[in-house]
PDB file of C-alpha atoms in Angstrom:
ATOM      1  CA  UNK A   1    -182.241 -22.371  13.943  1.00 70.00           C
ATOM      2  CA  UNK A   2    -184.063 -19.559  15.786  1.00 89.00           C
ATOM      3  CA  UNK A   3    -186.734 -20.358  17.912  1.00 89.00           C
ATOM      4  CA  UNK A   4    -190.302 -18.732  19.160  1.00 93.00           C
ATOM      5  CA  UNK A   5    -192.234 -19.053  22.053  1.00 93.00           C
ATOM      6  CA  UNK A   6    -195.830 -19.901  21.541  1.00 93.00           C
ATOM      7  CA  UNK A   7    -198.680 -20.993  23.941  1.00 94.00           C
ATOM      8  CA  UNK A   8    -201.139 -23.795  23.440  1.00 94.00           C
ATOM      9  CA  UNK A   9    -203.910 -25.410  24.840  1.00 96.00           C
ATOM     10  CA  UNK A  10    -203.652 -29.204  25.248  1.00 96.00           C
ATOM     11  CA  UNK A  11    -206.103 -31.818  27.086  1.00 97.00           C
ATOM     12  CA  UNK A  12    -205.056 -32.960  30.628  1.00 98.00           C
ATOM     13  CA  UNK A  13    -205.230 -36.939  28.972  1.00 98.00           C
ATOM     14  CA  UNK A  14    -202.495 -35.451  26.375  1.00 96.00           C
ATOM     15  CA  UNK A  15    -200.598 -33.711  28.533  1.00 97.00           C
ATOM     16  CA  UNK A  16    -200.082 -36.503  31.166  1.00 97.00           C
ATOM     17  CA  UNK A  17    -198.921 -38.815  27.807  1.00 96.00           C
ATOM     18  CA  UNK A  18    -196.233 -35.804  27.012  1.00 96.00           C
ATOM     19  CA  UNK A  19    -195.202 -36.200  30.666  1.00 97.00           C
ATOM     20  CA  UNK A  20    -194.777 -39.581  30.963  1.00 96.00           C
ATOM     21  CA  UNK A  21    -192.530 -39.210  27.498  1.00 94.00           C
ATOM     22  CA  UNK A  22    -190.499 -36.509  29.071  1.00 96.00           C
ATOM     23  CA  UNK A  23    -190.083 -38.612  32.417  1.00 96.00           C
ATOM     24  CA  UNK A  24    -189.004 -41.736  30.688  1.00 97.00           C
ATOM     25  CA  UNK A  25    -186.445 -39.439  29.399  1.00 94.00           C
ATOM     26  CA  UNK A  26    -188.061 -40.250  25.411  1.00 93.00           C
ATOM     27  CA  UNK A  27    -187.772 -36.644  25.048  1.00 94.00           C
ATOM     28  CA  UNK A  28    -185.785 -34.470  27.406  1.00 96.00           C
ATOM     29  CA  UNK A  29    -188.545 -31.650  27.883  1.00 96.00           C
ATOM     30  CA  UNK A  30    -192.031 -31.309  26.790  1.00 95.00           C
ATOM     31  CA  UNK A  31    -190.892 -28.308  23.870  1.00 94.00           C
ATOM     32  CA  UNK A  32    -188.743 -30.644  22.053  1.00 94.00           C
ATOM     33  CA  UNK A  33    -191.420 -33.927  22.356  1.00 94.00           C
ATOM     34  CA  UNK A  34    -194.128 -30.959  20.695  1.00 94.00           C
ATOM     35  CA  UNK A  35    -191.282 -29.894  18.389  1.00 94.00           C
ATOM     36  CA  UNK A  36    -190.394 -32.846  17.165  1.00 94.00           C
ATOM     37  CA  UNK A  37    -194.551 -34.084  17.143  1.00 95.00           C
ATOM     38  CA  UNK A  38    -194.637 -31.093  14.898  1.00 95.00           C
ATOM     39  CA  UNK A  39    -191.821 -31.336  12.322  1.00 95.00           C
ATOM     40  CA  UNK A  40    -192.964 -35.620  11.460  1.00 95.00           C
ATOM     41  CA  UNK A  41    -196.616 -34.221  11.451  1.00 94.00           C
ATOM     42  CA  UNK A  42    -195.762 -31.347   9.105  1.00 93.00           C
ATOM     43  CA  UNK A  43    -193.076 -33.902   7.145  1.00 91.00           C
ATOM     44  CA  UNK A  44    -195.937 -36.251   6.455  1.00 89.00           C
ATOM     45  CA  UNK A  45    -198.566 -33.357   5.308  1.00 88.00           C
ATOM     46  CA  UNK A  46    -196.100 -32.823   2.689  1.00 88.00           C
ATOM     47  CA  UNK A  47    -195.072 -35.940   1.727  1.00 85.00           C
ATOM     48  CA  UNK A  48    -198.750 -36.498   1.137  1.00 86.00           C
ATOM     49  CA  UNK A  49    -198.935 -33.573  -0.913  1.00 83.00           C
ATOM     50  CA  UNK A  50    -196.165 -34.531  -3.354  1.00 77.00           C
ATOM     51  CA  UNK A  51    -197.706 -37.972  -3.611  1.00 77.00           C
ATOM     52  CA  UNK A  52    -200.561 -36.568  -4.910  1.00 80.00           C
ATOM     53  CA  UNK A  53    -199.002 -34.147  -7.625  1.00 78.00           C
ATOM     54  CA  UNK A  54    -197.000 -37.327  -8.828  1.00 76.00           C
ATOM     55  CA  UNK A  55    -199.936 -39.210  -9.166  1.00 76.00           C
ATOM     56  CA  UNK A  56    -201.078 -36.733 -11.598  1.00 79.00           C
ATOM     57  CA  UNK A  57    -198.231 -37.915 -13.818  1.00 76.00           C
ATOM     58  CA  UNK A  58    -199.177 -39.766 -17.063  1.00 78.00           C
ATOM     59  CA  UNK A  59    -196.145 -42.122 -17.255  1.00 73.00           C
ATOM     60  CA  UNK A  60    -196.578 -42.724 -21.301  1.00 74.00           C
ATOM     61  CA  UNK A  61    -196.431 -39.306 -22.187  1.00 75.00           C
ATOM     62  CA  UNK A  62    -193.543 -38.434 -20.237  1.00 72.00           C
ATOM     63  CA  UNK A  63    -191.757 -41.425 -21.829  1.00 74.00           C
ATOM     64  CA  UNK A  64    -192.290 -39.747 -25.591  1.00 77.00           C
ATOM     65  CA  UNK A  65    -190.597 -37.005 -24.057  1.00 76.00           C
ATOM     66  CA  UNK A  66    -187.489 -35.706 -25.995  1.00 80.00           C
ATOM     67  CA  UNK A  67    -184.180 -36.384 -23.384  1.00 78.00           C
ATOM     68  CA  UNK A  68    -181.917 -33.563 -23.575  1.00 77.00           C
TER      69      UNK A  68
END
């Protein structure tokens, strides 16, 4: 996987959290602690998402559908 370089802006109270992770060796640098932050954040987002679409599902009528 190819990877970018971004900047960001993050509070000193966050930052000093991120630290502490990266110095308890947690993570092993504060890019792959955001990366990772990221990717669960982003998993759950859609996760949410596809919960929502199946709760649109009526259950009865997809029973009387035909099975192929």
């Amino acid at each position: 996987m190819s990877a970018s370089k971004i900047a960001i802006t993050i509070d000193r109270e966050t930052l000093q959290k991120l630290d502490l992770l990266v110095k308890v060796q947690r993570f092993p640098n504060r890019s792959r602690t955001i990366q990772e932050a990221l990717d669960e954040k982003i998993g759950k987002i859609e996760r949410n998402r596809l919960a929502k679409e199946c709760e649109k599902l009526d259950l009865i009528e997809e029973k009387e559908w035909p099975v192929y």
